[in-house]
């Protein structure tokens, strides 16, 4: 006699399917919990205190190099003054000056518009600008129209005055130079020939 296969009722098949899904879901949840537990229990590397962090040697080297360059610049200025300009005096602002002619006009003050005529040289004697070639300018004093060094030098003067000023690179054109004739980190010498106030 032929036997027919026994068929499960549909509800029973669905229950078996639900059980399989639940089992897979339980497995996934178990794996997730195990992973979180494992990761959280791993030994963390200890944090270093701020004062023990690794040094930034690039930053440190740049700082040392800047200090060395500044020291060399001061030495070069001292040698120049000893040999070529013994009457120069240092200002609290960090540049050197010698007034050649005191002038007879009003003192130059912040906000004055002045026409200044000068020669500009480098410390090695290279002539960069003359009155006929870029060394005549009209500037608004104290408004950073020119270098900080020139601004400060003008504030020491009166109309009609003349004088020489040694301006270190940080008060002159700094790292970038003037993009024309004064290079990077160059000490400059202004030989101011005349100064006069002009109307706005």
JSON list of N, CA and C in Angstrom, two decimals, residues 36 77 94 106 114 116 140 144 147 163 200:
[
{"chain": "A", "resi": 36, "resn": "UNK", "atom": "N", "xyz": [30.56, 44.30, 22.08]},
{"chain": "A", "resi": 36, "resn": "UNK", "atom": "CA", "xyz": [30.60, 45.50, 22.93]},
{"chain": "A", "resi": 36, "resn": "UNK", "atom": "C", "xyz": [31.37, 45.20, 24.22]},
{"chain": "A", "resi": 77, "resn": "UNK", "atom": "N", "xyz": [74.05, 94.41, 13.32]},
{"chain": "A", "resi": 77, "resn": "UNK", "atom": "CA", "xyz": [73.73, 95.83, 13.56]},
{"chain": "A", "resi": 77, "resn": "UNK", "atom": "C", "xyz": [74.81, 96.45, 14.46]},
{"chain": "A", "resi": 94, "resn": "UNK", "atom": "N", "xyz": [63.02, 99.36, 19.81]},
{"chain": "A", "resi": 94, "resn": "UNK", "atom": "CA", "xyz": [63.81, 98.31, 19.19]},
{"chain": "A", "resi": 94, "resn": "UNK", "atom": "C", "xyz": [64.50, 98.68, 17.89]},
{"chain": "A", "resi": 106, "resn": "UNK", "atom": "N", "xyz": [56.68, 121.96, 13.30]},
{"chain": "A", "resi": 106, "resn": "UNK", "atom": "CA", "xyz": [55.88, 121.25, 14.31]},
{"chain": "A", "resi": 106, "resn": "UNK", "atom": "C", "xyz": [56.31, 119.79, 14.40]},
{"chain": "A", "resi": 114, "resn": "UNK", "atom": "N", "xyz": [52.18, 113.26, 5.82]},
{"chain": "A", "resi": 114, "resn": "UNK", "atom": "CA", "xyz": [53.50, 113.87, 5.57]},
{"chain": "A", "resi": 114, "resn": "UNK", "atom": "C", "xyz": [54.09, 113.34, 4.28]},
{"chain": "A", "resi": 116, "resn": "UNK", "atom": "N", "xyz": [57.62, 112.38, 2.84]},
{"chain": "A", "resi": 116, "resn": "UNK", "atom": "CA", "xyz": [58.95, 112.06, 3.35]},
{"chain": "A", "resi": 116, "resn": "UNK", "atom": "C", "xyz": [59.85, 111.65, 2.17]},
{"chain": "A", "resi": 140, "resn": "UNK", "atom": "N", "xyz": [50.33, 108.49, 5.80]},
{"chain": "A", "resi": 140, "resn": "UNK", "atom": "CA", "xyz": [49.49, 108.90, 6.92]},
{"chain": "A", "resi": 140, "resn": "UNK", "atom": "C", "xyz": [50.11, 108.26, 8.16]},
{"chain": "A", "resi": 144, "resn": "UNK", "atom": "N", "xyz": [49.87, 102.57, 9.39]},
{"chain": "A", "resi": 144, "resn": "UNK", "atom": "CA", "xyz": [50.52, 101.42, 8.73]},
{"chain": "A", "resi": 144, "resn": "UNK", "atom": "C", "xyz": [50.57, 101.57, 7.21]},
{"chain": "A", "resi": 147, "resn": "UNK", "atom": "N", "xyz": [56.23, 100.79, 6.73]},
{"chain": "A", "resi": 147, "resn": "UNK", "atom": "CA", "xyz": [56.67, 99.87, 7.78]},
{"chain": "A", "resi": 147, "resn": "UNK", "atom": "C", "xyz": [56.44, 100.47, 9.16]},
{"chain": "A", "resi": 163, "resn": "UNK", "atom": "N", "xyz": [67.39, 112.58, 9.49]},
{"chain": "A", "resi": 163, "resn": "UNK", "atom": "CA", "xyz": [68.05, 111.63, 10.38]},
{"chain": "A", "resi": 163, "resn": "UNK", "atom": "C", "xyz": [68.18, 110.25, 9.76]},
{"chain": "A", "resi": 200, "resn": "UNK", "atom": "N", "xyz": [45.36, 117.29, 3.74]},
{"chain": "A", "resi": 200, "resn": "UNK", "atom": "CA", "xyz": [44.59, 116.12, 3.33]},
{"chain": "A", "resi": 200, "resn": "UNK", "atom": "C", "xyz": [43.91, 116.39, 2.00]}
]
